[in-house]
GROMACS .gro file of C-alpha atoms in nm:
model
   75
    1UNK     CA    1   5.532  10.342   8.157
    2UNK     CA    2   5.597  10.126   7.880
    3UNK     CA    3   5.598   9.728   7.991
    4UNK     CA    4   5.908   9.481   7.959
    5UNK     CA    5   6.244   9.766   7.908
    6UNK     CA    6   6.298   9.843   8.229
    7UNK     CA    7   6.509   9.689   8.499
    8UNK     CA    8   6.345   9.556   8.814
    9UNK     CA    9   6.370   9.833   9.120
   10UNK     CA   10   6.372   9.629   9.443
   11UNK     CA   11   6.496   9.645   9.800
   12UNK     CA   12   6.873   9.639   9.838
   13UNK     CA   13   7.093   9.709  10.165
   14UNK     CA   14   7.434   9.913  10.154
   15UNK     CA   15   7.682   9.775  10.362
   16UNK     CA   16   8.041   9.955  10.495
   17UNK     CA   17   8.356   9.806  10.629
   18UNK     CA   18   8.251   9.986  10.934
   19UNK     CA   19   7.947   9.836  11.002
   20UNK     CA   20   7.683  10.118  10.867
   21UNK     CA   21   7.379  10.017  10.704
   22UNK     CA   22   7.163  10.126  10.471
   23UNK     CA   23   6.834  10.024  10.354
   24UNK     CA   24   6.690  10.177   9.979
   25UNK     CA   25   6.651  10.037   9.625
   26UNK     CA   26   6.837   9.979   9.359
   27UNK     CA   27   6.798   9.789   9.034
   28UNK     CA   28   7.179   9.612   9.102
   29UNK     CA   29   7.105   9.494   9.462
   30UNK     CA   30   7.283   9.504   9.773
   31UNK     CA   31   7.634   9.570   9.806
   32UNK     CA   32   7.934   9.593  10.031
   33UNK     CA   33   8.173   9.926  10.003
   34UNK     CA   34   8.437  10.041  10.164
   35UNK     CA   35   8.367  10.394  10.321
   36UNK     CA   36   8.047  10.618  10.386
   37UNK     CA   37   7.951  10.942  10.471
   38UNK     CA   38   7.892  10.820  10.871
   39UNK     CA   39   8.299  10.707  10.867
   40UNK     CA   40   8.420  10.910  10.596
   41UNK     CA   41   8.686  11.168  10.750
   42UNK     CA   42   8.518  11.439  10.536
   43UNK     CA   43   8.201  11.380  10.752
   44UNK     CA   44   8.323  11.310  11.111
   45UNK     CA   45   8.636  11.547  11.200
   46UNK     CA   46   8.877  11.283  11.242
   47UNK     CA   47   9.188  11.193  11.065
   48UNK     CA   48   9.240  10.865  10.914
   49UNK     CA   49   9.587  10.680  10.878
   50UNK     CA   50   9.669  10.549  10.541
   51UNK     CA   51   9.940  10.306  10.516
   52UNK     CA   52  10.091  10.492  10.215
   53UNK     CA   53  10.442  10.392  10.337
   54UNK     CA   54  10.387  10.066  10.224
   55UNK     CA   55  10.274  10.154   9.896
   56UNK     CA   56  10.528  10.377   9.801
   57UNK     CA   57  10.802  10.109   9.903
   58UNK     CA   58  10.633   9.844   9.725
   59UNK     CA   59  10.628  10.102   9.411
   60UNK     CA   60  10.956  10.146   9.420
   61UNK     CA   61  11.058   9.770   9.514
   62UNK     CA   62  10.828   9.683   9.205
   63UNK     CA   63  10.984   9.928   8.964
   64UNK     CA   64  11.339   9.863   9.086
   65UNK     CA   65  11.375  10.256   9.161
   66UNK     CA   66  11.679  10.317   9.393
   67UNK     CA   67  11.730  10.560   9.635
   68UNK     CA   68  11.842  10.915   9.497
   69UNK     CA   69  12.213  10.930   9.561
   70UNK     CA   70  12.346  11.189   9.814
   71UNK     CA   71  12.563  11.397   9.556
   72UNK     CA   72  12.261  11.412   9.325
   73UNK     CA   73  12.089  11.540   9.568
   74UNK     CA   74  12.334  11.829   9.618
   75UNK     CA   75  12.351  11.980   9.285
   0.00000   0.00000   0.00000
C-alpha cells in the first residue's frame, strides 16, 4: 500500500431518527440519517404515513395553481 494518498479509515457510528445504531468505519465519520433498514417499511411490514397533503398544498399555494374548475372538468 503506497504511504500518504489514502484517506484515514477509522471508527464511525450510524445514527437513525429512530434510534438504531450502528457501529463500522468509514473514512467520513459518523453520521445521522433519516431511515434504515430496521425502520424502513420495506424491511418491517408496516405502512408509514407521509404527510404528502401538505406538500402538495404548499406546491400549489407556492406556484399559485388554482383549483381545476368544475366545467373543465366535464369536457
Amino acid at each position: 500500500m503506497k504511504r500518504g494518498i489514502h484517506p484515514s479509515y477509522q471508527p464511525a457510528s450510524i445514527e437513525c431518527a429512530c434510534g438504531n445504531l450502528v457501529q463500522t468505519y468509514s473514512t467520513r465519520g459518523s453520521f445521522r440519517i433519516e431511515i434504515c433498514s430496521n425502520c424502513h417499511p420495506f424491511y418491517t411490514g408496516k405502512q408509514k404515513l407521509v404527510d404528502a397533503a401538505g406538500r402538495v398544498e404548499r406546491f400549489n399555494r407556492k406556484y399559485g395553481r388554482a383549483k381545476a374548475e368544475p366545467e373543465a372538468a366535464e369536457q
